[in-house]
Short mmCIF file of C-alpha atoms in Angstrom, two decimals:
data_model
loop_
_atom_site.label_atom_id
_atom_site.label_comp_id
_atom_site.label_asym_id
_atom_site.label_seq_id
_atom_site.Cartn_x
_atom_site.Cartn_y
_atom_site.Cartn_z
CA MET A 17 0.00 0.00 0.00
CA ARG A 18 1.40 3.36 -1.04
CA LEU A 19 0.22 6.78 0.12
CA ILE A 20 0.94 9.66 -2.24
CA GLY A 21 -0.14 13.25 -2.65
CA LEU A 22 -1.66 14.31 -5.96
CA THR A 23 -1.63 17.98 -6.89
CA GLY A 24 -1.45 20.45 -9.76
CA GLY A 25 -2.34 24.00 -10.60
CA ILE A 26 -5.87 25.17 -11.20
CA GLY A 27 -6.82 24.12 -14.73
CA SER A 28 -4.05 21.52 -14.99
CA GLY A 29 -6.33 18.47 -15.22
CA LYS A 30 -5.64 16.99 -11.81
CA SER A 31 -9.16 15.56 -11.60
CA THR A 32 -8.63 13.79 -14.92
CA VAL A 33 -5.48 12.09 -13.61
CA ALA A 34 -7.24 11.25 -10.33
CA ARG A 35 -9.93 9.43 -12.32
CA MET A 36 -7.26 7.56 -14.28
CA LEU A 37 -5.63 6.42 -11.04
CA ALA A 38 -9.02 5.35 -9.65
CA ASP A 39 -9.67 3.39 -12.86
CA ARG A 40 -6.47 1.43 -12.15
CA GLY A 41 -7.55 0.57 -8.61
CA ALA A 42 -6.34 3.50 -6.49
CA ALA A 43 -8.41 4.83 -3.62
CA VAL A 44 -8.65 8.60 -4.19
CA VAL A 45 -9.34 11.01 -1.35
CA ASP A 46 -10.38 14.31 -2.93
CA ALA A 47 -9.88 17.44 -0.80
CA ASP A 48 -12.16 19.47 -3.09
CA LEU A 49 -15.05 17.08 -2.44
CA LEU A 50 -14.35 17.20 1.29
CA ALA A 51 -14.32 21.01 1.12
CA ARG A 52 -17.79 20.88 -0.42
CA GLU A 53 -18.95 18.47 2.27
CA VAL A 54 -17.92 20.70 5.17
CA VAL A 55 -19.92 23.67 3.82
CA GLU A 56 -23.17 21.85 3.11
CA PRO A 57 -26.34 23.30 4.65
CA GLY A 58 -26.49 22.53 8.35
CA GLN A 59 -22.71 22.33 8.75
CA PRO A 60 -21.05 24.69 11.25
CA ALA A 61 -18.60 25.96 8.60
CA LEU A 62 -21.44 27.29 6.44
CA ALA A 63 -22.86 29.25 9.37
CA GLU A 64 -19.41 30.74 10.07
CA ILE A 65 -18.95 31.68 6.41
CA ALA A 66 -22.34 33.40 6.33
CA ALA A 67 -21.50 35.30 9.51
CA GLU A 68 -18.10 36.34 8.16
CA PHE A 69 -18.99 37.18 4.55
CA GLY A 70 -22.66 38.10 4.80
CA PRO A 71 -25.85 36.81 3.20
CA SER A 72 -24.67 37.64 -0.33
CA VAL A 73 -22.61 34.41 -0.36
CA LEU A 74 -25.71 32.27 0.22
CA LEU A 75 -28.17 30.98 -2.36
CA PRO A 76 -31.92 31.47 -1.83
CA ASP A 77 -32.14 27.86 -0.54
CA GLY A 78 -29.48 28.56 2.11
CA GLY A 79 -26.69 26.74 0.34
CA LEU A 80 -23.31 28.30 -0.43
CA ASP A 81 -23.10 30.49 -3.54
CA ARG A 82 -19.61 29.40 -4.60
CA ALA A 83 -19.33 31.95 -7.40
CA ALA A 84 -20.21 34.85 -5.10
CA LEU A 85 -17.76 33.67 -2.44
CA ALA A 86 -15.02 33.12 -5.04
CA ALA A 87 -15.48 36.66 -6.34
CA VAL A 88 -14.84 37.97 -2.82
CA VAL A 89 -11.92 35.77 -1.76
CA PHE A 90 -9.95 35.78 -5.00
CA ALA A 91 -9.99 39.58 -4.98
CA ASP A 92 -8.74 39.90 -1.38
CA ALA A 93 -5.99 37.75 0.12
CA ALA A 94 -7.00 38.61 3.70
CA ARG A 95 -10.57 37.45 3.08
CA ARG A 96 -9.23 34.28 1.43
CA GLU A 97 -7.13 33.59 4.54
CA ARG A 98 -10.21 34.05 6.72
CA LEU A 99 -12.14 31.54 4.60
CA ASN A 100 -9.24 29.10 4.83
CA ALA A 101 -9.18 29.47 8.62
CA ILE A 102 -12.83 28.43 8.71
CA THR A 103 -12.67 25.51 6.30
CA HIS A 104 -9.14 24.04 6.34
CA PRO A 105 -9.17 22.54 9.87
CA ARG A 106 -12.49 20.83 9.14
CA VAL A 107 -11.32 19.54 5.76
CA GLY A 108 -8.08 18.31 7.36
CA ALA A 109 -9.92 16.33 10.03
CA LEU A 110 -12.27 14.76 7.50
CA MET A 111 -9.33 13.99 5.21
CA GLN A 112 -7.55 12.07 7.98
CA GLU A 113 -10.68 9.97 8.52
CA ARG A 114 -10.96 9.17 4.81
CA ILE A 115 -7.23 8.39 4.46
CA ALA A 116 -7.42 5.96 7.40
CA ALA A 117 -10.39 4.20 5.79
CA ALA A 118 -8.62 4.04 2.41
CA LEU A 119 -5.44 2.65 3.96
CA ALA A 120 -7.54 -0.09 5.58
CA SER A 121 -8.95 -1.05 2.17
CA ALA A 122 -7.49 -3.47 -0.38
CA ALA A 123 -6.44 -0.66 -2.76
CA PRO A 124 -2.75 -0.85 -3.76
CA LEU A 125 -2.47 2.96 -3.75
CA VAL A 126 -4.08 5.81 -1.84
CA ALA A 127 -3.82 9.10 -3.75
CA VAL A 128 -4.78 12.17 -1.76
CA ASP A 129 -5.85 14.90 -4.18
CA VAL A 130 -4.93 18.25 -2.59
CA PRO A 131 -4.95 21.37 -4.80
CA LEU A 132 -2.84 23.48 -2.39
CA LEU A 133 -0.57 20.68 -1.19
CA PHE A 134 2.72 22.57 -1.53
CA GLU A 135 1.21 25.88 -0.44
CA GLY A 136 0.14 24.18 2.80
CA SER A 137 3.53 22.40 3.19
CA ARG A 138 1.79 19.00 3.31
CA GLN A 139 4.28 17.08 1.16
CA SER A 140 5.92 15.44 4.21
CA LEU A 141 2.66 13.57 4.89
CA PHE A 142 3.20 11.42 1.79
CA GLU A 143 5.77 9.04 0.31
CA GLY A 144 5.92 11.36 -2.67
CA VAL A 145 3.91 13.87 -4.65
CA LEU A 146 2.58 13.34 -8.17
CA LEU A 147 2.13 16.67 -9.93
CA VAL A 148 -0.18 17.15 -12.92
CA TRP A 149 1.60 19.84 -14.93
CA VAL A 150 0.69 22.04 -17.88
CA PRO A 151 2.46 25.21 -19.08
CA PRO A 152 1.04 28.41 -17.53
CA ASP A 153 -0.50 29.56 -20.84
CA VAL A 154 -2.41 26.27 -21.16
CA GLN A 155 -3.50 26.59 -17.55
CA LEU A 156 -4.92 30.06 -18.24
CA ARG A 157 -6.66 29.03 -21.47
CA ARG A 158 -8.28 25.98 -19.88
CA LEU A 159 -9.46 27.94 -16.87
CA VAL A 160 -11.10 30.60 -19.05
CA GLU A 161 -12.70 28.00 -21.35
CA ARG A 162 -13.74 25.53 -18.65
CA GLY A 163 -14.75 27.99 -15.98
CA GLY A 164 -16.42 30.48 -18.27
CA ILE A 165 -14.71 33.30 -16.41
CA ALA A 166 -12.96 36.43 -17.62
CA GLU A 167 -9.23 36.25 -18.23
CA ALA A 168 -8.54 38.75 -15.43
CA GLU A 169 -10.40 36.56 -12.94
CA ALA A 170 -8.59 33.46 -14.20
CA ARG A 171 -5.24 35.21 -13.76
CA ALA A 172 -6.21 36.19 -10.19
CA ARG A 173 -7.08 32.58 -9.35
CA ILE A 174 -3.81 31.31 -10.82
CA ALA A 175 -1.86 34.01 -8.96
CA ALA A 176 -3.44 32.86 -5.68
CA GLN A 177 -1.53 29.58 -6.04
CA MET A 178 2.16 28.77 -6.12
CA PRO A 179 3.40 28.99 -9.74
CA ILE A 180 3.05 25.59 -11.39
CA ASP A 181 6.73 25.50 -12.39
CA ASP A 182 7.70 26.01 -8.72
CA LYS A 183 5.47 23.04 -7.87
CA ARG A 184 7.19 21.03 -10.58
CA ALA A 185 10.54 21.62 -8.91
CA LEU A 186 9.16 20.21 -5.63
CA ALA A 187 7.30 17.20 -7.05
CA THR A 188 8.51 13.60 -6.86
CA TRP A 189 6.84 12.66 -10.16
CA VAL A 190 5.30 14.73 -12.96
CA ILE A 191 2.54 13.93 -15.44
CA ASP A 192 2.57 16.38 -18.37
CA ASN A 193 -1.11 16.92 -19.19
CA SER A 194 -0.59 19.52 -21.91
CA GLY A 195 -1.10 17.15 -24.83
CA PRO A 196 -3.87 14.81 -25.95
CA LEU A 197 -5.70 12.72 -23.36
CA ALA A 198 -4.15 9.54 -24.79
CA ALA A 199 -0.67 10.90 -24.02
CA THR A 200 -1.66 11.59 -20.42
CA GLU A 201 -3.18 8.11 -20.15
CA ALA A 202 0.08 6.58 -21.41
CA GLN A 203 2.10 8.50 -18.82
CA VAL A 204 -0.25 7.36 -16.05
CA ASP A 205 0.14 3.75 -17.29
CA ASP A 206 3.93 4.07 -17.17
CA TRP A 207 3.85 5.68 -13.73
CA TRP A 208 1.51 2.97 -12.39
CA ARG A 209 3.73 0.16 -13.72
CA GLU A 210 6.86 1.71 -12.22
CA ASN A 211 5.43 2.70 -8.87
CA VAL A 212 2.46 0.51 -7.97
CA THR A 213 2.52 -2.89 -9.69
#
């Protein structure tokens, strides 16, 4: 059983590689999904967010308006830090529960998908870190196309993270996801053969 971190920059295709690993038998613990879980209606984090950021970040049904919250926190680093202070401890606790369950399973690999792994200095928690990399211009283009957001907003979101080439220098392994999907799939196959089977 191996325990690795999986990360990348926003728009790099990390979720695509996570699915490929899962298809090969890995147990994937996804921090983004856990972050959604901790802010569901009725959760203490959602009440704290509403108190901190006001009713404009809530939908009419009481759920979190992610787009409204993103517009606030990606424009103001101090507000982003406040949001992180509310959510990160809860996500971390839930992540530890899910990792423990995954390690107790029959999966040959547990991949913990953490977008801000290096930014949070979490790399020491894992045997190694697999980075999904694309050049910064591809990252920007994908984020604008996929997210349907303005280029200025996409640049702000990218700037809120460590530059992807800095992450590449820290990673144990790198999957270049800038080409066709088949090329990424082939790299994941090679990585799996060398590191899991």
